[in-house]
Short mmCIF file of C-alpha atoms and ligand atoms in Angstrom, two decimals:
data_model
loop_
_atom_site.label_atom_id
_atom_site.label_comp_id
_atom_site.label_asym_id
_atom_site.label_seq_id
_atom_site.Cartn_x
_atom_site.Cartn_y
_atom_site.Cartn_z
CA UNK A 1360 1.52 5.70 -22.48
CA UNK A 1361 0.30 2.83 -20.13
CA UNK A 1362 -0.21 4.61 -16.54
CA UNK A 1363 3.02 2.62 -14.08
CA UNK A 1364 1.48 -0.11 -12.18
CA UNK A 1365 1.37 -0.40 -8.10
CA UNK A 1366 4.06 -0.93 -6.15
CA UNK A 1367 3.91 -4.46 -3.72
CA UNK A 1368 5.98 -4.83 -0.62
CA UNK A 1369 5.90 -8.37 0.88
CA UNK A 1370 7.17 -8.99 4.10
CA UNK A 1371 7.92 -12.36 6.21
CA UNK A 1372 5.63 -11.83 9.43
CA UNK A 1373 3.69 -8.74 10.85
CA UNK A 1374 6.47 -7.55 12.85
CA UNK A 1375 8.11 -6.21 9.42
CA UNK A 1376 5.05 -5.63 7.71
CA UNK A 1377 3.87 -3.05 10.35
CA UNK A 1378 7.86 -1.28 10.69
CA UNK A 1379 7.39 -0.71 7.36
CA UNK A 1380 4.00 0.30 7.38
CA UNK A 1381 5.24 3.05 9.73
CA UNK A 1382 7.26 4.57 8.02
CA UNK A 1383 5.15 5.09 4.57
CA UNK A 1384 2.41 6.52 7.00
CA UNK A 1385 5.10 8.91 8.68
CA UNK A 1386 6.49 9.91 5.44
CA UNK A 1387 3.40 10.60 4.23
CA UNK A 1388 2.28 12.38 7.44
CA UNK A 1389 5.31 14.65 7.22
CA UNK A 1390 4.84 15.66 3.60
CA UNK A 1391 1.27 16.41 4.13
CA UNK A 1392 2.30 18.07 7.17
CA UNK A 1393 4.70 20.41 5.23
CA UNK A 1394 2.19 20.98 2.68
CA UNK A 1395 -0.05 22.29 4.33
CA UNK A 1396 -0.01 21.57 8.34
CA UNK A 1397 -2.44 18.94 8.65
CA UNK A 1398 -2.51 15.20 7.55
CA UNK A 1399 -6.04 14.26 6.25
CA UNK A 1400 -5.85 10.73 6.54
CA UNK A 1401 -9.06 8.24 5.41
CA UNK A 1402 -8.69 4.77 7.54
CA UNK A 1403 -10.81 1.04 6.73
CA UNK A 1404 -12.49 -1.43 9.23
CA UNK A 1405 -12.13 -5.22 9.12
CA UNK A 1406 -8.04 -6.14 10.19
CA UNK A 1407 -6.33 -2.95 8.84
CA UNK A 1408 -7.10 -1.01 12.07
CA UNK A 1409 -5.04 -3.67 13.99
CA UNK A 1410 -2.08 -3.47 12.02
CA UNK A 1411 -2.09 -0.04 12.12
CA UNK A 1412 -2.23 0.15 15.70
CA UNK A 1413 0.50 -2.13 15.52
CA UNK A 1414 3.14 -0.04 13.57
CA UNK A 1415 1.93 3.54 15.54
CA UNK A 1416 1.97 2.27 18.85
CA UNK A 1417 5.27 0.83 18.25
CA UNK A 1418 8.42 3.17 20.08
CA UNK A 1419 9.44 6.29 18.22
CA UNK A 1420 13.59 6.29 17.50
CA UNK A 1421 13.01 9.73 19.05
CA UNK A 1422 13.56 11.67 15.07
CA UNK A 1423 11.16 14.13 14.15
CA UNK A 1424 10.75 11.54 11.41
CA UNK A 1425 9.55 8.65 13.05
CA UNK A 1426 6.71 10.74 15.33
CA UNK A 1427 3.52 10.46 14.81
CA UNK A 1428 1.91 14.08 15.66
CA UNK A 1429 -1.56 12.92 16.50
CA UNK A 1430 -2.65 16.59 16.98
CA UNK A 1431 -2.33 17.22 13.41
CA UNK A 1432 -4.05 14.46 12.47
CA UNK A 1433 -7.25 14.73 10.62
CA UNK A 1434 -9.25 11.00 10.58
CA UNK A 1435 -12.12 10.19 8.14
CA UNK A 1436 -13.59 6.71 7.86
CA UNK A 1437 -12.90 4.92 3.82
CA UNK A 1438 -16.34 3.21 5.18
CA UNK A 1439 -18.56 2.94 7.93
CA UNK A 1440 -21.51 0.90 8.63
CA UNK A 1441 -24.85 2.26 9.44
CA UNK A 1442 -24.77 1.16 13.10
CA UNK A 1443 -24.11 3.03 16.59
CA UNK A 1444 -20.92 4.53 17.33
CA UNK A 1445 -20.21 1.79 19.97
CA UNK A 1446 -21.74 -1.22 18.07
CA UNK A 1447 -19.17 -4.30 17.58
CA UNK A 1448 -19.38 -3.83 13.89
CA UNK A 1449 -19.13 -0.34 13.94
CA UNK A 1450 -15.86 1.13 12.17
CA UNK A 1451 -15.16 3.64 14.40
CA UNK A 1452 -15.20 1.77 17.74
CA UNK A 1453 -12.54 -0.82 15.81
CA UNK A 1454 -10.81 1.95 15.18
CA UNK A 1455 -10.62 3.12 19.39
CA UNK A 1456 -10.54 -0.07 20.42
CA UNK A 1457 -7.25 -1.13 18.44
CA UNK A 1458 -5.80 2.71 18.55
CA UNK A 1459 -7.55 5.98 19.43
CA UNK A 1460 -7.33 4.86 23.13
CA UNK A 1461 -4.34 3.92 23.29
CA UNK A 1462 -2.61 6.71 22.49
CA UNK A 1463 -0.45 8.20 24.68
CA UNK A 1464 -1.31 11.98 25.74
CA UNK A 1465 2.15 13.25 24.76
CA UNK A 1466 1.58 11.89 21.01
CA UNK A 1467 -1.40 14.32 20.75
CA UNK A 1468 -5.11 13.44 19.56
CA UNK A 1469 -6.40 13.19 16.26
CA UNK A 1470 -9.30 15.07 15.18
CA UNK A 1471 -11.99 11.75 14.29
CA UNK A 1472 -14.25 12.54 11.76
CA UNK A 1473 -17.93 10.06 12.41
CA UNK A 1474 -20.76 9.57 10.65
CA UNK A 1475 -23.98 11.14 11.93
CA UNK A 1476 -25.22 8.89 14.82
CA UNK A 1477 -28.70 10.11 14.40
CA UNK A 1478 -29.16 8.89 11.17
CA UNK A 1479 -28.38 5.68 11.71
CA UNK A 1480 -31.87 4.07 12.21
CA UNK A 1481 -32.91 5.58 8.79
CA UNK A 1482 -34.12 2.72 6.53
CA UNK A 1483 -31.94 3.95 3.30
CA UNK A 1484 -28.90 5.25 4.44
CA UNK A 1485 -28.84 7.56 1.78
CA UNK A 1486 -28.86 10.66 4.25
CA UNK A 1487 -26.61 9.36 6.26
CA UNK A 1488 -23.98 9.04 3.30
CA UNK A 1489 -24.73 12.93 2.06
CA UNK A 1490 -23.92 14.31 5.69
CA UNK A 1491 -20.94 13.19 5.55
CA UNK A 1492 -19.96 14.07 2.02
CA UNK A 1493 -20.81 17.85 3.87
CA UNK A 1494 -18.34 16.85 6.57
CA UNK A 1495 -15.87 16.03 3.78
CA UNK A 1496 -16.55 19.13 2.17
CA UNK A 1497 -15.97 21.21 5.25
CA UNK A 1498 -13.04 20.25 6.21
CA UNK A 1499 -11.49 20.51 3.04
CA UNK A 1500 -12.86 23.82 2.28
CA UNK A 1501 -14.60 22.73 -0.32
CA UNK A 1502 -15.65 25.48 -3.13
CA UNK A 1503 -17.88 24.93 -6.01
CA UNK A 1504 -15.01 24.97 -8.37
CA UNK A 1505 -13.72 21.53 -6.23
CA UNK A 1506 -14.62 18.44 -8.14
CA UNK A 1507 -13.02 16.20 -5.37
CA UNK A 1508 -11.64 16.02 -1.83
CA UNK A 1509 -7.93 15.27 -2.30
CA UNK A 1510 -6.72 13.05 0.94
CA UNK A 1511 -3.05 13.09 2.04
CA UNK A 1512 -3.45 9.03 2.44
CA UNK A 1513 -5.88 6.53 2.18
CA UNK A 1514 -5.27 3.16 3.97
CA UNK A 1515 -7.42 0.14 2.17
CA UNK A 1516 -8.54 -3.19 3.39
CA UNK A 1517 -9.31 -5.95 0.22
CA UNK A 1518 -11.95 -8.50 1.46
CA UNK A 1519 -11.78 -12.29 0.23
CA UNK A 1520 -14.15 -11.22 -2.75
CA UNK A 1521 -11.64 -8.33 -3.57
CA UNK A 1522 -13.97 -5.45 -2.08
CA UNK A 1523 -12.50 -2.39 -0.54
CA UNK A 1524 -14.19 -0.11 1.43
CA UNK A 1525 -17.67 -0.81 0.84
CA UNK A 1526 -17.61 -1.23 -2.84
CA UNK A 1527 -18.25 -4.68 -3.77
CA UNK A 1528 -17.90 -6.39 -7.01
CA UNK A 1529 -20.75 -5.93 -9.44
CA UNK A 1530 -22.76 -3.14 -7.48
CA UNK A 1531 -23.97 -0.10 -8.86
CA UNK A 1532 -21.73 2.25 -6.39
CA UNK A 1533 -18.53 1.42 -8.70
CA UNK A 1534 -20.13 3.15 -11.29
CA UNK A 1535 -20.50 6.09 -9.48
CA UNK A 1536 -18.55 9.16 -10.99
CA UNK A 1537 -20.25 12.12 -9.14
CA UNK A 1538 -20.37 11.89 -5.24
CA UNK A 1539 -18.20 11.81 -2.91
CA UNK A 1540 -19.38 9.22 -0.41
CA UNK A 1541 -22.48 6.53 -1.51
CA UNK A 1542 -24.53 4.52 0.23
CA UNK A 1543 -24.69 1.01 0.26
CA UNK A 1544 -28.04 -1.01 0.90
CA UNK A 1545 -27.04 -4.59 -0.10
CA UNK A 1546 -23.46 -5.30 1.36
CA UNK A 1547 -23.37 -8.82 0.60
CA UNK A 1548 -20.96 -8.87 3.67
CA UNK A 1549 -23.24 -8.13 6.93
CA UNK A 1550 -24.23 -5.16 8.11
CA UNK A 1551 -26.31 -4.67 5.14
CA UNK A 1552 -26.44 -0.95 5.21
CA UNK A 1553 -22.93 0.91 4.99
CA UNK A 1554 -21.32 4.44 3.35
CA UNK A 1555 -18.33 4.04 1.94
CA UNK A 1556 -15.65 6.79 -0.19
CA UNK A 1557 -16.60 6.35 -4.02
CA UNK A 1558 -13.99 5.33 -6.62
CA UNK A 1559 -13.33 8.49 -7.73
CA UNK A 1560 -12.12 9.93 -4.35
CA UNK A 1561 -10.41 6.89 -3.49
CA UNK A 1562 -7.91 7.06 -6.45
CA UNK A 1563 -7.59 11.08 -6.37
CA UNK A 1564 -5.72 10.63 -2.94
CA UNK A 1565 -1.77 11.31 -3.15
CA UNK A 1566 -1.22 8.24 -1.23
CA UNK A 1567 -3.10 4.88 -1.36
CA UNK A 1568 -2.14 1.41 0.33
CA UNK A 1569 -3.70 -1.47 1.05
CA UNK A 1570 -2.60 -3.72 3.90
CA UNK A 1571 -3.35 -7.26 3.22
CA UNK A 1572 -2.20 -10.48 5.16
CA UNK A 1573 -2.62 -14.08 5.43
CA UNK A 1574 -3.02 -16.86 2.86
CA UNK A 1575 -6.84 -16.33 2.81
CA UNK A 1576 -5.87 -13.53 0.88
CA UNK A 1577 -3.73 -15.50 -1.68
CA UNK A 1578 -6.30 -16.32 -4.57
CA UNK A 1579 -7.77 -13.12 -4.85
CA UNK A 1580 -4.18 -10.89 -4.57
CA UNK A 1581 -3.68 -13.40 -7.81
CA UNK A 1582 -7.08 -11.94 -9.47
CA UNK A 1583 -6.36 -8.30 -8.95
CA UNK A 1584 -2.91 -8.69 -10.50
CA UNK A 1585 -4.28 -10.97 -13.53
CA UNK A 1586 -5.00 -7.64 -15.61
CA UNK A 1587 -7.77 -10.06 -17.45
CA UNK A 1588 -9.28 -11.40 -14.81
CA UNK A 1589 -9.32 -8.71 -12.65
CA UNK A 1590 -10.79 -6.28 -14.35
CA UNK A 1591 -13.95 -5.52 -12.82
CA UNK A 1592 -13.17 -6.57 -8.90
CA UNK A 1593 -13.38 -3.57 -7.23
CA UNK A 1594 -9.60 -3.36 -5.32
CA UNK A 1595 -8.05 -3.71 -8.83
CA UNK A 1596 -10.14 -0.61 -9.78
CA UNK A 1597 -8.16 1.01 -7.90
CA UNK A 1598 -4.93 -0.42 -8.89
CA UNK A 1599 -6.14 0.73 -12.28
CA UNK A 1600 -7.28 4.58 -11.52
CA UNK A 1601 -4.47 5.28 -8.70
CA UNK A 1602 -1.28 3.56 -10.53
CA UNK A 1603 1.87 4.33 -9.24
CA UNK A 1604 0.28 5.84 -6.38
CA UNK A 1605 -0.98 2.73 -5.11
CA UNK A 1606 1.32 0.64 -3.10
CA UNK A 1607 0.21 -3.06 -1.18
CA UNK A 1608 1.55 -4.60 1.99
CA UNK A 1609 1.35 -7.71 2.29
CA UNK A 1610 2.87 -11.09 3.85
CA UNK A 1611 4.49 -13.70 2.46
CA UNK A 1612 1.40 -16.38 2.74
CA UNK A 1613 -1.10 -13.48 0.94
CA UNK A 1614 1.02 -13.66 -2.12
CA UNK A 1615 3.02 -16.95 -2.29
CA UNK A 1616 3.23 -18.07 -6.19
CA UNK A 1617 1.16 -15.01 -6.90
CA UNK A 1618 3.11 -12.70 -9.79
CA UNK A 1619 3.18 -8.70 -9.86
CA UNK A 1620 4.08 -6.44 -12.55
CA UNK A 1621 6.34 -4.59 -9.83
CA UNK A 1622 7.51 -5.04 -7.09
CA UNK A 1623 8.44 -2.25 -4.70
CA UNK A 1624 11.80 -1.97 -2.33
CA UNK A 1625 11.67 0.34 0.72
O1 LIG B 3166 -16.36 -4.86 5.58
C1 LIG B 3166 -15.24 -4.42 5.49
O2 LIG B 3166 -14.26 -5.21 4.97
C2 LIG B 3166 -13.08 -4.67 4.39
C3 LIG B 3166 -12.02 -5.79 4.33
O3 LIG B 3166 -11.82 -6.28 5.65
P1 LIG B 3166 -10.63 -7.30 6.00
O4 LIG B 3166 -10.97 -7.78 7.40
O5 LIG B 3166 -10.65 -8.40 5.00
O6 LIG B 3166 -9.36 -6.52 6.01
C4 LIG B 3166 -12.62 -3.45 5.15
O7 LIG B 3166 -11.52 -2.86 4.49
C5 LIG B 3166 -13.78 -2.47 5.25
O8 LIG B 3166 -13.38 -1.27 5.87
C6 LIG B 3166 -14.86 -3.12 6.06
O9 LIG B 3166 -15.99 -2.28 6.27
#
């Protein structure tokens, strides 16, 4: 039986998009948070950390529902580049630029999980990527008998090319079945050297999404969805192993004239 396709939510400006947004990460946060106290939560780079900042920061309607409970929060990165902590293109300093420091002390703070600073400089950033598949593994307890981490959400960017994290088209890190985070000498997309979450923890998350917005988007949202000639670009890999689980925001101009198999309602 063919696995359900993703779901797609389009919305008119980024107002809606990020209410919306919201409220999938809250649901998802509570869930988690009744499953087993803690939200593990992997976040991108490039605009998603902007949006997101955008639909968190925004005023709670005062229900347990609709509060975000920072505290609880565990943060990884889907992909970080091999640069200090405070560099422009670093990941995490997006991330508390747009939101970690502007988060009001009664919300709580999230536990933010970095990579390594001091491995940085290292000319393959192969180390770099393995400690922190051992910070994964930590924090989710990870036994021998665990084949995978399993995240309570994972919150995707798709670049113009139709990478996500850092897992471009046609590199050898898509193939990858075994670890948990790889390393990535070649981005095509500068900084050169980057880890990045592997395919195969990407899709075993409960909840995926990828935020996606503006009509630079347009012709490759049409790609991923073409089951043909999408195939082998990396965001419709994901489509493909995560299904149903998978769901895309987006805005109008990112998928005007583009067709979906489905098409979600909130
Ligand atoms: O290089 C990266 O790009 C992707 C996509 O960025 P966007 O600006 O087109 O949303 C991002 O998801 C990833 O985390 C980042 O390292």
């Amino acid at each position: 039986m063919a696995t359900p396709p993703p779901k797609l939510f389009s919305f008119p400006d980024a107002e809606a998009l990020a209410q919306q947004l919201r409220a999938y990460v809250l649901r998802n946060q509570n869930a988690a948070l009744a499953r087993h106290d803690t939200f593990r939560l992997a976040v991108s780079g490039g605009s998603l950390p902007a949006t997101l900042a955008k639909a968190l920061l925004a005023p709670s309607d005062g229900s347990p529902e609709d509060s975000p409970q920072f505290d609880k929060w565990d943060i990884f990165f889907a992909d970080e580049r091999a640069v200090p902590l405070d560099h422009e293109d670093s990941n995490y300093r997006l991330l508390k630029d747009e939101l970690l420091s502007k988060i009001p002390a009664e919300l709580g703070t999230p536990t933010v999980h970095t990579i390594d600073a001091n491995h940085i400089q290292d000319d393959d950033p192969q180390e770099l990527a393995d400690l922190y598949q051992d910070e994964l593994m930590r924090s989710f307890a990870a036994k021998d008998s665990v084949k995978l981490p399993v995240f309570d959400l994972i919150l995707l960017g798709c670049g113009p090319d139709g990478h996500t994290c850092s897992l471009f088209p046609g590199h050898e890190l898509l193939r990858e079945k075994d670890a948990w985070v790889g390393a990535e000498s070649n981005s095509p997309k500068p900084p050169p050297k980057r880890i990045t979450l592997t395919l195969p923890v990407v899709t075993h998350a409960i909840s995926i999404a990828f935020v996606a917005t503006g009509a630079g988007k347009k012709e490759i949202l049409r790609k991923i969805f073409d089951l043909e000639e999408g195939r082998s670009i990396p965001s419709a890999l994901v489509n493909e192993g995560g299904g149903e689980k998978v769901s895309w925001f987006t805005d109008h101009p990112a998928v005007d004239g583009v067709s979906f198999p489905r098409r979600g309602s909130l």
